[in-house]
Coordinates of C-alpha atoms and ligand atoms in Angstrom, one line a residue:
X1 CA 17.3 -25.9 -1.6
X2 CA 18.6 -29.0 -3.3
X3 CA 19.7 -29.5 -6.9
X4 CA 19.3 -32.7 -8.8
X5 CA 21.5 -33.4 -11.9
X6 CA 20.0 -35.4 -14.7
X7 CA 21.7 -35.8 -18.1
X8 CA 22.2 -32.2 -18.8
X9 CA 18.9 -31.0 -17.3
X10 CA 18.9 -29.1 -14.1
X11 CA 16.2 -29.6 -11.5
X12 CA 15.9 -26.7 -9.0
X13 CA 13.6 -26.3 -6.0
X14 CA 11.9 -23.3 -4.5
X15 CA 8.6 -22.4 -3.1
X16 CA 5.6 -23.3 -5.4
X17 CA 3.3 -20.3 -4.9
X18 CA 0.8 -20.6 -7.7
X19 CA -0.4 -24.0 -8.8
X20 CA -0.1 -25.3 -12.4
X21 CA 2.6 -26.2 -14.8
X22 CA 4.2 -24.1 -17.5
X23 CA 6.5 -25.4 -20.2
X24 CA 8.0 -22.8 -22.5
X25 CA 11.0 -20.9 -23.8
X26 CA 12.9 -19.1 -21.0
X27 CA 13.2 -15.4 -20.9
X28 CA 15.6 -13.9 -18.3
X29 CA 14.3 -10.4 -17.5
X30 CA 17.8 -9.1 -16.5
X31 CA 19.0 -9.7 -20.0
X32 CA 16.6 -7.4 -21.7
X33 CA 17.9 -3.9 -22.6
X34 CA 16.4 -1.1 -20.6
X35 CA 15.2 1.9 -22.8
X36 CA 16.9 4.9 -21.4
X37 CA 16.0 8.6 -21.7
X38 CA 18.8 11.0 -22.8
X39 CA 18.8 14.7 -22.0
X40 CA 21.0 17.6 -21.0
X41 CA 20.6 19.1 -17.5
X42 CA 20.9 22.7 -16.2
X43 CA 23.7 23.5 -13.7
X44 CA 21.2 23.6 -10.8
X45 CA 20.0 20.0 -11.7
X46 CA 23.5 18.6 -11.1
X47 CA 22.9 18.1 -7.4
X48 CA 19.5 16.4 -7.7
X49 CA 20.8 14.3 -10.6
X50 CA 23.8 13.1 -8.5
X51 CA 21.3 12.3 -5.7
X52 CA 19.2 10.2 -8.1
X53 CA 22.3 8.3 -9.2
X54 CA 23.5 7.8 -5.6
X55 CA 20.0 6.4 -4.7
X56 CA 20.3 3.9 -7.7
X57 CA 23.7 2.8 -6.4
X58 CA 22.3 2.4 -2.8
X59 CA 19.3 0.4 -4.1
X60 CA 21.6 -1.8 -6.2
X61 CA 23.9 -2.5 -3.2
X62 CA 20.9 -3.4 -1.2
X63 CA 19.7 -5.9 -3.9
X64 CA 23.2 -7.5 -4.2
X65 CA 23.4 -7.9 -0.4
X66 CA 20.0 -9.6 -0.4
X67 CA 21.1 -11.9 -3.2
X68 CA 24.3 -12.7 -1.3
X69 CA 22.3 -13.9 1.7
X70 CA 20.2 -15.9 -0.5
X71 CA 23.2 -17.5 -2.2
X72 CA 24.6 -18.6 1.1
X73 CA 21.9 -21.2 1.3
X74 CA 23.3 -22.9 -1.8
X75 CA 25.6 -26.0 -1.6
X76 CA 29.2 -25.0 -0.7
X77 CA 30.9 -24.7 -4.1
X78 CA 27.9 -22.9 -5.7
X79 CA 27.6 -20.5 -2.7
X80 CA 31.3 -19.7 -3.0
X81 CA 31.2 -19.1 -6.8
X82 CA 28.1 -16.9 -6.6
X83 CA 29.4 -15.1 -3.5
X84 CA 32.6 -14.2 -5.5
X85 CA 30.6 -12.8 -8.4
X86 CA 28.3 -10.8 -6.1
X87 CA 31.3 -9.5 -4.2
X88 CA 32.9 -8.2 -7.4
X89 CA 29.6 -6.5 -8.3
X90 CA 29.4 -4.9 -4.8
X91 CA 33.0 -3.7 -5.1
X92 CA 32.1 -2.1 -8.4
X93 CA 29.4 0.0 -6.7
X94 CA 31.7 1.4 -4.1
X95 CA 34.0 4.1 -5.5
X96 CA 35.1 2.2 -8.6
X97 CA 35.8 3.7 -12.0
X98 CA 32.2 3.1 -13.0
X99 CA 30.7 5.0 -10.1
X100 CA 33.3 7.8 -10.1
X101 CA 33.1 8.1 -13.9
X102 CA 29.3 8.5 -14.0
X103 CA 29.4 11.1 -11.3
X104 CA 32.0 13.1 -13.1
X105 CA 30.1 12.9 -16.4
X106 CA 27.0 14.2 -14.7
X107 CA 29.0 17.2 -13.3
X108 CA 31.2 18.0 -16.3
X109 CA 29.1 16.9 -19.3
X110 CA 25.9 18.0 -17.7
X111 CA 23.9 15.0 -18.8
X112 CA 21.3 12.9 -17.1
X113 CA 22.4 10.0 -15.0
X114 CA 21.2 7.3 -17.4
X115 CA 23.1 8.8 -20.3
X116 CA 26.2 9.1 -18.1
X117 CA 26.0 5.5 -17.1
X118 CA 25.7 4.4 -20.7
X119 CA 28.6 6.6 -21.8
X120 CA 30.8 5.4 -19.0
X121 CA 30.1 1.7 -19.8
X122 CA 31.0 2.4 -23.4
X123 CA 34.2 4.1 -22.4
X124 CA 35.2 1.2 -20.2
X125 CA 34.3 -1.2 -23.0
X126 CA 36.7 0.6 -25.4
X127 CA 39.6 0.6 -22.9
X128 CA 39.0 -3.1 -22.2
X129 CA 38.8 -3.9 -25.9
X130 CA 42.4 -2.7 -26.4
X131 CA 43.7 -5.0 -23.8
X132 CA 43.1 -8.3 -25.5
X133 CA 43.1 -10.1 -22.2
X134 CA 40.6 -12.9 -21.6
X135 CA 40.5 -12.3 -17.8
X136 CA 39.8 -8.6 -18.2
X137 CA 37.3 -9.3 -21.0
X138 CA 35.4 -11.4 -18.5
X139 CA 35.6 -8.5 -16.0
X140 CA 34.0 -6.2 -18.5
X141 CA 31.0 -8.5 -18.5
X142 CA 30.6 -7.7 -14.8
X143 CA 30.7 -4.0 -15.6
X144 CA 28.0 -4.4 -18.2
X145 CA 25.8 -6.5 -15.8
X146 CA 26.3 -3.9 -12.9
X147 CA 25.6 -1.1 -15.4
X148 CA 22.3 -2.7 -16.5
X149 CA 21.3 -3.1 -12.8
X150 CA 22.0 0.6 -12.2
X151 CA 20.0 1.5 -15.3
X152 CA 17.1 -0.6 -14.2
X153 CA 17.1 0.9 -10.8
X154 CA 17.5 4.5 -11.9
X155 CA 14.7 4.3 -14.5
X156 CA 12.6 2.3 -12.1
X157 CA 11.8 0.2 -15.1
X158 CA 8.8 -2.0 -14.8
X159 CA 9.4 -4.9 -17.2
X160 CA 7.4 -3.4 -20.0
X161 CA 9.4 -5.7 -22.3
X162 CA 6.9 -8.4 -21.2
X163 CA 4.6 -7.1 -23.9
X164 CA 7.1 -8.1 -26.6
X165 CA 7.6 -11.7 -25.5
X166 CA 6.4 -14.5 -27.8
X167 CA 3.4 -16.5 -26.6
X168 CA 4.2 -19.3 -24.1
X169 CA 7.3 -17.7 -22.6
X170 CA 8.4 -18.5 -19.1
X171 CA 9.8 -15.5 -17.3
X172 CA 12.9 -16.0 -15.0
X173 CA 13.9 -13.1 -12.9
X174 CA 15.9 -12.2 -9.8
X175 CA 12.8 -10.6 -8.3
X176 CA 9.4 -9.4 -9.5
X177 CA 7.4 -6.8 -7.7
X178 CA 3.6 -7.1 -7.5
X179 CA 3.5 -4.2 -10.1
X180 CA 5.9 -6.1 -12.4
X181 CA 3.7 -9.2 -12.0
X182 CA 0.5 -7.3 -12.8
X183 CA 2.1 -6.6 -16.3
X184 CA 2.3 -10.3 -17.1
X185 CA -0.4 -11.2 -19.5
X186 CA -1.5 -14.8 -18.8
X187 CA -2.4 -15.1 -22.5
X188 CA 1.2 -14.6 -23.5
X189 CA 3.2 -15.6 -20.4
X190 CA 3.1 -19.3 -19.4
X191 CA 4.6 -18.8 -15.9
X192 CA 7.5 -17.5 -13.9
X193 CA 10.2 -18.3 -11.4
X194 CA 12.3 -15.9 -9.3
X195 CA 15.3 -16.1 -7.0
X196 CA 13.7 -14.0 -4.2
X197 CA 10.2 -13.9 -2.8
X198 CA 8.0 -15.5 -0.1
X199 CA 4.9 -17.6 -0.4
X200 CA 2.5 -15.0 0.9
X201 CA 4.1 -12.0 -0.7
X202 CA 1.8 -9.8 -2.9
X203 CA 3.8 -11.0 -5.9
X204 CA 2.7 -14.6 -5.1
X205 CA -0.9 -13.5 -4.5
X206 CA -0.8 -11.6 -7.9
X207 CA 0.5 -14.8 -9.6
X208 CA -2.5 -16.8 -8.2
X209 CA -4.9 -14.1 -9.2
X210 CA -3.6 -14.2 -12.8
X211 CA -3.6 -18.1 -12.7
X212 CA 0.1 -18.1 -13.6
X213 CA 2.1 -21.1 -12.4
X214 CA 5.0 -19.7 -10.3
X215 CA 7.9 -20.7 -8.2
X216 CA 9.8 -18.2 -6.0
X217 CA 12.9 -18.4 -3.8
X218 CA 14.9 -20.5 -6.3
X219 CA 18.4 -19.7 -5.1
X220 CA 20.3 -21.1 -8.1
X221 CA 17.9 -20.0 -10.8
X222 CA 20.3 -17.4 -12.4
X223 CA 23.5 -18.8 -10.9
X224 CA 24.6 -21.0 -13.8
X225 CA 24.7 -20.5 -17.6
X226 CA 21.9 -18.2 -18.7
X227 CA 18.9 -20.5 -19.5
X228 CA 18.0 -20.0 -23.2
X229 CA 16.0 -23.1 -24.1
X230 CA 12.9 -24.8 -22.7
X231 CA 12.2 -24.5 -19.1
X232 CA 9.5 -26.0 -16.9
X233 CA 7.9 -24.3 -13.9
X234 CA 5.8 -26.6 -11.7
X235 CA 4.0 -24.2 -9.3
X236 CA 2.3 -27.1 -7.6
X237 CA 5.5 -28.9 -6.6
X238 CA 7.8 -25.9 -6.4
X239 CA 10.2 -27.2 -9.1
X240 CA 12.0 -25.6 -12.0
X241 CA 13.6 -27.7 -14.7
X242 CA 16.1 -26.0 -16.9
X243 CA 16.9 -27.7 -20.2
X244 CA 14.6 -30.6 -19.7
X245 CA 15.0 -33.9 -21.6
X246 CA 12.2 -34.8 -24.1
X247 CA 11.2 -37.5 -21.6
X248 CA 10.9 -35.0 -18.8
X249 CA 8.9 -32.6 -21.0
X250 CA 6.5 -35.4 -21.8
X251 CA 6.0 -36.3 -18.2
X252 CA 5.2 -32.6 -17.3
X253 CA 2.9 -32.3 -20.3
X254 CA 0.8 -35.1 -18.8
X255 CA 0.8 -33.5 -15.4
X256 CA -0.3 -30.2 -17.0
X257 CA -3.3 -32.0 -18.6
X258 CA -4.3 -33.6 -15.3
X259 CA -4.2 -30.2 -13.6
X260 CA -6.4 -28.7 -16.3
X261 CA -8.8 -31.6 -16.0
X262 CA -9.1 -31.0 -12.3
X263 CA -9.8 -27.3 -12.9
X264 CA -12.5 -28.2 -15.4
X265 CA -14.1 -30.5 -12.8
X266 CA -14.2 -27.7 -10.3
X267 CA -15.8 -25.4 -12.8
X268 CA -18.7 -27.8 -13.0
X269 CA -19.5 -27.0 -9.4
X270 CA -20.2 -23.4 -10.3
X271 CA -23.9 -23.5 -10.0
X272 CA -24.1 -25.8 -7.0
X273 CA -24.5 -24.1 -3.5
X274 CA -21.6 -24.2 -1.0
X275 CA -23.6 -26.2 1.5
X276 CA -22.3 -28.8 4.0
X277 CA -23.7 -32.3 4.1
X278 CA -25.7 -31.2 7.1
X279 CA -27.2 -28.3 5.2
X280 CA -25.2 -25.4 6.6
X281 CA -24.8 -22.7 3.9
X282 CA -21.5 -21.0 3.5
X283 CA -20.9 -17.8 1.5
X284 CA -18.0 -18.0 -0.9
X285 CA -16.7 -14.6 -2.2
X286 CA -13.9 -13.6 -4.5
X287 CA -10.7 -11.5 -3.8
X288 CA -9.8 -9.2 -6.7
X289 CA -6.3 -8.1 -7.4
X290 CA -7.0 -6.7 -10.8
X291 CA -10.3 -5.6 -12.4
X292 CA -9.9 -8.1 -15.3
X293 CA -10.5 -10.9 -12.8
X294 CA -14.2 -9.9 -12.5
X295 CA -15.3 -12.3 -15.3
X296 CA -13.4 -15.1 -13.5
X297 CA -15.1 -14.3 -10.2
X298 CA -18.5 -14.4 -11.8
X299 CA -17.7 -17.6 -13.7
X300 CA -16.5 -19.3 -10.5
X301 CA -19.9 -18.5 -9.0
X302 CA -18.6 -15.9 -6.4
X303 CA -21.5 -14.7 -4.2
X304 CA -19.8 -11.3 -3.8
X305 CA -16.4 -9.6 -3.9
X306 CA -15.2 -10.1 -0.4
X307 CA -12.0 -8.1 -0.9
X308 CA -11.1 -5.7 -3.7
X309 CA -7.5 -4.7 -3.3
X310 CA -7.6 -1.2 -4.8
X311 CA -3.8 -1.0 -5.1
X312 CA -4.1 -1.9 -8.8
X313 CA -5.2 1.7 -9.4
X314 CA -1.9 3.0 -8.2
X315 CA 0.5 0.7 -9.9
X316 CA 2.8 1.2 -12.9
X317 CA 2.1 5.0 -13.2
X318 CA 3.7 8.2 -12.2
X319 CA 0.5 10.1 -11.1
X320 CA -2.3 9.4 -8.7
X321 CA -5.7 8.2 -9.7
X322 CA -8.4 10.9 -9.4
X323 CA -11.9 10.6 -8.0
X324 CA -13.6 10.1 -11.4
X325 CA -11.2 7.4 -12.5
X326 CA -11.6 5.6 -9.3
X327 CA -15.4 5.9 -9.5
X328 CA -15.4 4.4 -12.9
X329 CA -13.3 1.4 -11.8
X330 CA -15.5 0.8 -8.7
X331 CA -18.8 1.3 -10.6
X332 CA -17.7 -1.3 -13.2
X333 CA -17.2 -3.9 -10.4
X334 CA -20.5 -3.0 -8.6
X335 CA -22.5 -3.1 -11.8
X336 CA -20.7 -6.2 -12.9
X337 CA -21.7 -8.1 -9.8
X338 CA -25.4 -7.5 -10.4
X339 CA -26.6 -6.9 -6.9
X340 CA -24.1 -9.1 -5.1
X341 CA -22.1 -7.3 -2.5
X342 CA -18.8 -5.7 -3.4
X343 CA -16.2 -5.0 -0.6
X344 CA -13.8 -2.3 -1.5
X345 CA -10.7 -2.0 0.6
X346 CA -9.1 1.4 0.9
X347 CA -5.5 1.7 -0.2
X348 CA -3.2 -0.7 1.5
X349 CA 0.1 0.5 0.2
X350 CA 3.4 0.1 2.0
X351 CA 5.2 -3.1 3.2
X352 CA 6.0 -5.2 0.1
X353 CA 3.5 -3.4 -2.1
X354 CA 4.9 0.1 -2.6
X355 CA 3.5 1.9 -5.6
X356 CA 5.8 4.1 -7.7
X357 CA 3.8 7.3 -7.7
X358 CA 3.3 7.2 -3.9
X359 CA 6.8 6.4 -3.0
X360 CA 8.0 9.3 -5.0
X361 CA 5.5 11.8 -3.8
X362 CA 5.2 10.9 -0.1
X363 CA 8.8 9.7 0.6
X364 CA 7.6 6.3 1.7
X365 CA 10.9 4.7 2.2
X366 CA 10.9 3.3 5.7
X367 CA 13.5 1.4 7.6
X368 CA 10.9 -1.2 8.5
X369 CA 8.0 -0.7 6.0
X370 CA 5.8 -3.6 7.3
X371 CA 5.6 -1.7 10.7
X372 CA 5.7 1.8 9.2
X373 CA 3.4 4.2 7.5
X374 CA 1.3 1.6 5.7
X375 CA -2.3 1.1 4.8
X376 CA -4.9 3.0 7.0
X377 CA -2.1 4.9 8.7
X378 CA -1.0 6.4 5.4
X379 CA -4.6 7.2 4.4
X380 CA -5.2 9.0 7.7
X381 CA -2.1 11.0 7.4
X382 CA -2.5 11.9 3.7
X383 CA -6.2 12.9 4.1
X384 CA -6.6 13.8 0.5
X385 CA -5.8 10.3 -0.6
X386 CA -8.5 8.9 1.8
X387 CA -11.1 11.6 0.9
X388 CA -10.7 10.9 -2.9
X389 CA -11.1 7.2 -2.4
X390 CA -14.1 7.5 -0.1
X391 CA -15.8 10.0 -2.4
X392 CA -15.3 7.6 -5.4
X393 CA -16.7 4.7 -3.3
X394 CA -19.7 6.6 -2.1
X395 CA -20.6 7.5 -5.7
X396 CA -20.2 3.9 -6.8
X397 CA -22.5 2.8 -3.9
X398 CA -25.4 4.2 -5.8
X399 CA -25.1 1.3 -8.3
X400 CA -25.4 -1.6 -5.9
X401 CA -24.5 -3.0 -2.5
X402 CA -21.0 -1.8 -1.5
X403 CA -19.0 -2.1 1.7
X404 CA -15.9 -0.2 2.7
X405 CA -13.0 -2.1 4.3
X406 CA -10.1 -0.6 6.2
X407 CA -6.7 -2.3 6.1
X408 CA -4.4 -2.7 9.1
X409 CA -6.7 -1.3 11.7
X410 CA -5.1 -1.4 15.1
X411 CA -7.2 0.9 17.3
X412 CA -10.8 2.0 17.7
X413 CA -9.9 5.6 17.1
X414 CA -8.7 4.9 13.6
X415 CA -12.1 3.5 12.8
X416 CA -13.8 6.5 14.4
X417 CA -11.7 9.0 12.4
X418 CA -12.4 7.3 9.1
X419 CA -16.1 7.3 10.0
X420 CA -15.8 11.1 10.5
X421 CA -14.0 11.6 7.2
X422 CA -16.7 9.4 5.5
X423 CA -19.5 11.5 6.9
X424 CA -17.7 14.8 6.0
X425 CA -17.1 13.5 2.4
X426 CA -20.7 12.5 2.0
X427 CA -21.8 16.0 3.2
X428 CA -19.4 17.6 0.7
X429 CA -20.7 15.5 -2.2
X430 CA -24.3 16.2 -1.3
X431 CA -23.5 20.0 -1.2
X432 CA -22.0 19.6 -4.7
X433 CA -25.2 17.9 -5.8
X434 CA -23.5 14.6 -6.5
X435 CA -25.7 11.5 -6.1
X436 CA -24.8 9.2 -3.2
X437 CA -27.0 6.7 -1.3
X438 CA -29.0 8.1 1.7
X439 CA -27.6 5.4 3.9
X440 CA -23.8 5.3 4.1
X441 CA -22.1 2.0 3.2
X442 CA -21.1 -0.3 6.0
X443 CA -17.5 0.3 7.3
X444 CA -15.5 -2.7 8.2
X445 CA -12.1 -3.4 9.7
X446 CA -9.5 -5.9 8.5
X447 CA -8.4 -7.9 11.5
X448 CA -4.8 -8.5 10.7
X449 CA -2.8 -7.0 13.5
X450 CA -2.6 -9.3 16.6
X451 CA -3.5 -6.3 18.8
X452 CA -6.6 -5.7 16.8
X453 CA -7.6 -9.4 17.2
X454 CA -7.1 -9.1 21.0
X455 CA -9.1 -6.0 21.1
X456 CA -11.8 -7.5 18.8
X457 CA -14.6 -6.9 21.3
X458 CA -13.8 -3.2 21.4
X459 CA -13.5 -2.9 17.6
X460 CA -16.7 -4.9 17.1
X461 CA -18.5 -2.1 18.9
X462 CA -17.3 0.4 16.2
X463 CA -17.1 -1.7 13.0
X464 CA -20.0 -2.8 10.9
X465 CA -18.2 -6.0 9.9
X466 CA -14.8 -7.8 10.2
X467 CA -12.6 -9.4 7.6
X468 CA -9.8 -11.5 9.0
X469 CA -6.6 -11.1 7.0
X470 CA -4.7 -14.2 7.9
X471 CA -1.6 -13.3 5.7
X472 CA -0.7 -10.3 7.8
X473 CA -2.1 -11.8 11.0
X474 CA 0.4 -14.7 10.7
X475 CA 3.2 -12.3 9.7
X476 CA 2.8 -10.1 12.7
X477 CA 1.9 -12.8 15.2
X478 CA 4.8 -15.0 14.4
X479 CA 7.3 -12.2 13.4
X480 CA 7.7 -13.8 9.9
X481 CA 8.2 -11.6 6.9
X482 CA 5.6 -13.0 4.5
X483 CA 7.8 -12.0 1.6
X484 CA 11.0 -13.6 2.7
X485 CA 11.7 -17.1 1.3
X486 CA 14.3 -17.7 4.1
X487 CA 11.7 -17.9 6.8
X488 CA 8.8 -19.2 4.6
X489 CA 9.0 -22.6 6.4
X490 CA 8.1 -20.9 9.7
X491 CA 5.0 -19.1 8.2
X492 CA 2.5 -21.5 9.8
X493 CA -1.3 -20.9 9.8
X494 CA -1.7 -23.7 12.2
X495 CA 0.4 -22.1 15.0
X496 CA -1.9 -22.2 18.1
X497 CA -1.4 -18.4 18.6
X498 CA -2.8 -17.7 15.1
X499 CA -5.7 -20.0 15.6
X500 CA -6.6 -18.5 19.0
X501 CA -6.6 -15.0 17.4
X502 CA -8.9 -16.2 14.6
X503 CA -11.2 -17.8 17.2
X504 CA -11.2 -14.8 19.4
X505 CA -12.0 -12.4 16.6
X506 CA -14.8 -14.7 15.2
X507 CA -16.4 -15.0 18.7
X508 CA -16.2 -11.3 19.3
X509 CA -18.0 -10.7 16.0
X510 CA -20.6 -13.3 16.7
X511 CA -21.2 -11.8 20.2
X512 CA -21.6 -8.2 18.7
X513 CA -23.7 -9.8 15.8
X514 CA -21.6 -8.3 13.1
X515 CA -20.6 -10.3 10.0
X516 CA -17.1 -11.8 9.9
X517 CA -15.3 -13.2 6.9
X518 CA -11.8 -14.6 6.4
X519 CA -10.1 -13.2 3.3
X520 CA -6.4 -14.2 3.8
X521 CA -4.9 -17.0 1.7
X522 CA -5.9 -19.5 4.4
X523 CA -9.6 -19.1 3.2
X524 CA -8.7 -20.4 -0.3
X525 CA -6.9 -23.6 0.8
X526 CA -9.2 -26.5 1.3
X527 CA -6.8 -27.9 3.9
X528 CA -8.1 -25.3 6.4
X529 CA -11.8 -25.2 5.4
X530 CA -13.1 -27.6 8.1
X531 CA -11.1 -25.8 10.8
X532 CA -12.2 -22.3 9.9
X533 CA -15.9 -23.4 9.6
X534 CA -15.5 -25.3 12.9
X535 CA -14.4 -22.1 14.5
X536 CA -17.6 -20.4 13.4
X537 CA -16.6 -18.8 10.1
X538 CA -19.5 -18.8 7.5
X539 CA -18.0 -16.5 5.0
X540 CA -14.8 -17.1 3.0
X541 CA -13.2 -14.8 0.4
X542 CA -10.5 -16.1 -1.9
X543 CA -8.9 -15.9 -5.3
X544 CA -11.5 -16.9 -7.9
X545 CA -9.5 -19.9 -9.0
X546 CA -9.8 -21.4 -5.5
X547 CA -13.6 -21.2 -5.2
X548 CA -14.2 -24.5 -6.9
X549 CA -11.9 -26.6 -4.8
X550 CA -13.1 -25.0 -1.5
X551 CA -16.7 -25.5 -2.5
X552 CA -16.0 -29.1 -3.2
X553 CA -14.5 -29.5 0.3
X554 CA -17.4 -27.8 1.9
X555 CA -19.9 -30.1 0.1
X556 CA -18.0 -33.1 1.5
X557 CA -18.1 -31.8 5.1
X558 CA -20.3 -32.4 8.1
X559 CA -20.5 -29.2 10.1
X560 CA -21.1 -31.0 13.4
X561 CA -18.0 -33.2 12.9
X562 CA -15.9 -30.2 11.8
X563 CA -17.0 -28.2 14.9
X564 CA -16.1 -31.1 17.2
X565 CA -12.7 -31.5 15.5
X566 CA -12.0 -27.7 15.7
X567 CA -12.7 -27.9 19.4
X568 CA -10.3 -30.8 19.8
X569 CA -7.7 -28.8 17.8
X570 CA -8.1 -25.8 20.0
X571 CA -7.2 -27.9 23.0
X572 CA -3.8 -28.6 21.6
X573 CA -0.7 -26.5 21.9
X574 CA 1.7 -28.4 19.7
X575 CA 1.4 -27.3 16.0
X576 CA 2.6 -30.7 14.8
X577 CA -0.3 -32.4 16.7
X578 CA -2.7 -29.7 15.4
X579 CA -1.6 -30.4 11.8
X580 CA -2.0 -34.2 12.4
X581 CA -5.5 -33.8 13.8
X582 CA -6.6 -31.6 10.9
X583 CA -5.0 -33.7 8.2
X584 CA -6.5 -36.9 9.6
X585 CA -9.9 -35.3 9.6
X586 CA -9.4 -34.1 6.0
X587 CA -8.4 -37.6 5.0
X588 CA -11.6 -39.1 6.5
X589 CA -14.1 -36.7 5.0
Ligands
PEP1 C1 -4.2 -10.4 4.6 O1 -3.3 -9.7 5.2 O2 -4.5 -11.5 4.9 C2 -5.0 -9.8 3.5 C3 -6.0 -10.3 3.0 O3 -4.5 -8.6 3.0 P1 -3.2 -8.4 2.0 O4 -2.8 -9.8 1.6 O5 -3.6 -7.6 0.9 O6 -2.3 -7.8 2.9
MG2 MG1 -3.1 -7.6 4.8

């Protein structure tokens, strides 16, 4: 990623993952103090407390190694400089005075690990203070930074401090999890930028859901002096400007106005149908990350909720949501949509979207989480999780049309087993006298594993509907981690293998006469609209903020021409040629 110097301001590039422009005061999350609990521990707690500390050390080492890999993509001198700092931090985590001192304090002073870290840092500070040596004083800064990392990891601190930030702040961080991002209030936070993260990560999706301009994968973001003044995040272009000149600020303010004007123009399409020029009607639905997006979905004219990611119920808490709590959340959505269909997806936790409570309780740390106990696999193993969720969904189904969607389906037997659990849960609720609809809600499969796409004919015999998750489908087909900025340039929706799988799935659904929708990020990008419709898709579900622009594209399209162009594209094997054929078509109509 290149850096451009301009009279004191620093222009950095990364991946623009959520459109829009933020101009505001910088807040670097790593600089904030973490509130720490302090307590004494009993002798039998020493072992577990040491284990907690060791885990925090291991997590910190993992993070620093990741940062080192990222730093190696910087220009030579910057890479060397950052590499040295990160090496020093890594060394401090392997048997240094800090680590040994904390362990000793846990054992001898019988205090919790957080307090031991704090005390050891203070003790090191005192011994350094006596030395009056500028070099050593600088080394203490490293101890303090490593100590803060340990405290953040051991307390598993979500950035609660976000609540305290003044309006218009731009958050800069090493990394934000989807759960951290969910805590960013778009009324206070103007946007964010991070060192790590990929374009289709759930953090990026959450940013789009919140309408927060965001740039991720900015290697140099926290490499130089700590940004304290104004910073600009251009989520459309993937640019971050630190300490911009007044002229630059003025230029970006104008772009910001133009972006907002465009949004307002899309909003005017709200009441118009999503119909092509040759009168083919398309259904546009909304994806929901967070319940507070419901208003946005309705305002955007969504004809239903095509994908409700229920993970929000499990984030930023230390317990699991019960049946009643889930029922209330689902009922609010169903009632709010006033008769339009609501598609609730069962828990899709794992991969890059681990939730605190579950990781703790189920020991979900996996060597390769994207291929591990994720999504429907976890629900089928932890039956209680699934039963609770299905019971809440069945109860909510009394209030309006509701569909149940299963993530990461790879075999027919998974669908069958969930159907059995659904039937058993319905019987149990009826026995308890709980009101549920006579007819059970439709049960659908996410098609996001290449094997599921290839077996779409078999799955179509068992599923009531399909929803194609292009984010994971691309990740697994091309072996590209959707959350890794280093391979983000290879994440290509136009790869012929991906398009074949979308085509194959769509045709299998049409043959079996079951509905099929696309709900991955491809659905919300007008660049792909003509191609998806040309392949036979008639239902698209996307972030509410994308509905306007996709509707505008549909209204400018001729379906006969789009189908012809899709056929020509499917005859190609070169993804560059595919892109050219699609972009030429888009430029014409
Ligand atoms: C997908 O994989 O395309 C999808 C819609 O699901 P998620 O992004 O939540 O994994
Ligand atoms: Mg998915």
